[in-house]
PDB file of C-alpha atoms in Angstrom:
ATOM      1  CA  MET A  64     264.734 255.117  84.380  1.00 57.00           C
ATOM      2  CA  SER A  65     265.129 258.749  83.403  1.00 58.00           C
ATOM      3  CA  ARG A  66     267.100 259.889  80.382  1.00 61.00           C
ATOM      4  CA  ALA A  67     269.711 262.598  80.611  1.00 57.00           C
ATOM      5  CA  SER A  68     271.779 264.277  77.925  1.00 62.00           C
ATOM      6  CA  GLU A  69     274.112 262.293  75.690  1.00 71.00           C
ATOM      7  CA  GLY A  70     272.411 258.928  76.297  1.00 80.00           C
ATOM      8  CA  TRP A  71     272.916 258.735  80.063  1.00 86.00           C
ATOM      9  CA  GLN A  72     270.141 257.119  82.123  1.00 89.00           C
ATOM     10  CA  VAL A  73     269.692 257.083  85.897  1.00 90.00           C
ATOM     11  CA  GLY A  74     267.124 255.087  87.842  1.00 89.00           C
ATOM     12  CA  PRO A  75     266.532 252.910  90.867  1.00 88.00           C
ATOM     13  CA  VAL A  76     268.094 249.464  91.028  1.00 89.00           C
ATOM     14  CA  PRO A  77     265.289 246.946  90.439  1.00 84.00           C
ATOM     15  CA  GLY A  78     264.434 245.009  93.591  1.00 82.00           C
ATOM     16  CA  ARG A  79     266.380 247.294  95.922  1.00 85.00           C
ATOM     17  CA  GLY A  80     264.826 250.193  97.758  1.00 83.00           C
ATOM     18  CA  LEU A  81     265.817 252.868 100.203  1.00 86.00           C
ATOM     19  CA  ARG A  82     267.751 251.453 103.137  1.00 88.00           C
ATOM     20  CA  PRO A  83     269.368 252.713 106.322  1.00 91.00           C
ATOM     21  CA  GLY A  84     273.072 253.474 105.953  1.00 89.00           C
ATOM     22  CA  LYS A  85     275.859 254.340 108.352  1.00 92.00           C
ATOM     23  CA  ASP A  86     275.553 257.121 110.914  1.00 93.00           C
ATOM     24  CA  GLY A  87     271.796 257.540 110.439  1.00 92.00           C
ATOM     25  CA  LEU A  88     272.054 258.265 106.716  1.00 96.00           C
ATOM     26  CA  LEU A  89     269.713 256.803 104.096  1.00 95.00           C
ATOM     27  CA  GLU A  90     270.928 255.167 100.895  1.00 94.00           C
ATOM     28  CA  LEU A  91     269.013 254.732  97.647  1.00 93.00           C
ATOM     29  CA  PRO A  92     270.794 252.380  95.231  1.00 93.00           C
ATOM     30  CA  LEU A  93     270.844 253.768  91.688  1.00 93.00           C
ATOM     31  CA  ARG A  94     271.774 252.281  88.328  1.00 93.00           C
ATOM     32  CA  VAL A  95     273.657 254.641  86.024  1.00 91.00           C
ATOM     33  CA  LEU A  96     273.725 253.680  82.352  1.00 90.00           C
ATOM     34  CA  GLN A  97     275.750 255.415  79.689  1.00 86.00           C
ATOM     35  CA  PRO A  98     276.454 254.178  76.194  1.00 84.00           C
ATOM     36  CA  GLY A  99     278.481 250.977  76.592  1.00 84.00           C
ATOM     37  CA  ARG A 100     278.694 251.111  80.417  1.00 89.00           C
ATOM     38  CA  ALA A 101     276.583 250.385  83.476  1.00 88.00           C
ATOM     39  CA  SER A 102     277.441 251.376  87.035  1.00 91.00           C
ATOM     40  CA  LEU A 103     275.855 251.241  90.452  1.00 92.00           C
ATOM     41  CA  ALA A 104     275.878 254.210  92.793  1.00 92.00           C
ATOM     42  CA  SER A 105     273.981 255.255  95.891  1.00 92.00           C
ATOM     43  CA  LEU A 106     272.205 258.494  96.589  1.00 94.00           C
ATOM     44  CA  VAL A 107     273.094 259.137 100.243  1.00 96.00           C
ATOM     45  CA  LEU A 108     270.798 261.465 102.165  1.00 95.00           C
ATOM     46  CA  THR A 109     270.506 262.769 105.705  1.00 95.00           C
ATOM     47  CA  VAL A 110     267.060 262.533 107.265  1.00 92.00           C
ATOM     48  CA  VAL A 111     266.607 266.279 106.644  1.00 93.00           C
ATOM     49  CA  GLU A 112     267.598 265.893 102.968  1.00 93.00           C
ATOM     50  CA  ALA A 113     265.211 262.926 102.620  1.00 91.00           C
ATOM     51  CA  GLU A 114     262.388 265.022 104.126  1.00 89.00           C
ATOM     52  CA  GLN A 115     263.196 267.875 101.741  1.00 91.00           C
ATOM     53  CA  LEU A 116     263.149 265.489  98.769  1.00 89.00           C
ATOM     54  CA  HIS A 117     259.878 264.006  99.991  1.00 85.00           C
ATOM     55  CA  ALA A 118     258.315 267.468 100.282  1.00 87.00           C
ATOM     56  CA  ALA A 119     259.617 268.469  96.842  1.00 90.00           C
ATOM     57  CA  LEU A 120     258.187 265.322  95.253  1.00 85.00           C
ATOM     58  CA  CYS A 121     254.812 265.862  96.957  1.00 83.00           C
ATOM     59  CA  TYR A 122     254.780 269.448  95.719  1.00 85.00           C
ATOM     60  CA  ALA A 123     255.776 268.411  92.186  1.00 87.00           C
ATOM     61  CA  LEU A 124     253.039 265.764  92.076  1.00 83.00           C
ATOM     62  CA  GLY A 125     250.561 268.439  93.169  1.00 83.00           C
ATOM     63  CA  GLY A 126     247.050 267.531  92.193  1.00 79.00           C
ATOM     64  CA  GLU A 127     247.964 264.240  90.542  1.00 81.00           C
ATOM     65  CA  PRO A 128     245.838 261.482  92.057  1.00 82.00           C
ATOM     66  CA  ALA A 129     247.814 258.692  93.679  1.00 79.00           C
ATOM     67  CA  PRO A 130     247.573 255.347  91.860  1.00 81.00           C
ATOM     68  CA  GLU A 131     245.355 252.836  93.642  1.00 82.00           C
ATOM     69  CA  ASP A 132     248.317 250.537  94.310  1.00 77.00           C
ATOM     70  CA  ALA A 133     250.546 253.306  95.732  1.00 77.00           C
ATOM     71  CA  PRO A 134     251.677 252.765  99.321  1.00 73.00           C
ATOM     72  CA  GLU A 135     250.530 255.168 101.997  1.00 73.00           C
ATOM     73  CA  CYS A 136     253.137 257.694 103.004  1.00 72.00           C
ATOM     74  CA  ARG A 137     255.493 256.553 105.799  1.00 60.00           C
ATOM     75  CA  LYS A 138     254.184 253.006 105.900  1.00 63.00           C
ATOM     76  CA  PRO A 139     256.334 249.991 105.045  1.00 63.00           C
ATOM     77  CA  VAL A 140     255.895 248.385 101.642  1.00 61.00           C
ATOM     78  CA  ARG A 141     255.662 244.592 101.571  1.00 63.00           C
ATOM     79  CA  TYR A 142     257.064 242.949  98.471  1.00 60.00           C
ATOM     80  CA  PRO A 143     256.427 239.405  97.238  1.00 61.00           C
ATOM     81  CA  GLY A 144     258.490 236.961  99.269  1.00 60.00           C
ATOM     82  CA  GLY A 145     257.770 238.771 102.516  1.00 56.00           C
ATOM     83  CA  ARG A 146     260.529 241.372 102.297  1.00 55.00           C
ATOM     84  CA  GLN A 147     259.737 244.767 103.720  1.00 52.00           C
ATOM     85  CA  LYS A 148     261.128 248.030 102.317  1.00 52.00           C
ATOM     86  CA  TYR A 149     260.489 251.653 103.039  1.00 45.00           C
TER      87      TYR A 149
END
């Protein structure tokens, strides 16, 4: 969960990952917390926007070594209970 100004926090919804949305869009559920309130929202991206975000994150991570338990890029992630998320 990242902190923003004035006590706001934004982060992924625990247990829910990126999922296909309508019309070929991708949706990432987010939890938005502000003092005294909590809301859910989705970051909705086109495939091109998702690729741009992916490239930007790879660039920002630069020379940081990937953690040993990090999934390989573009491969499904299997969670306990057999669910698969991307």
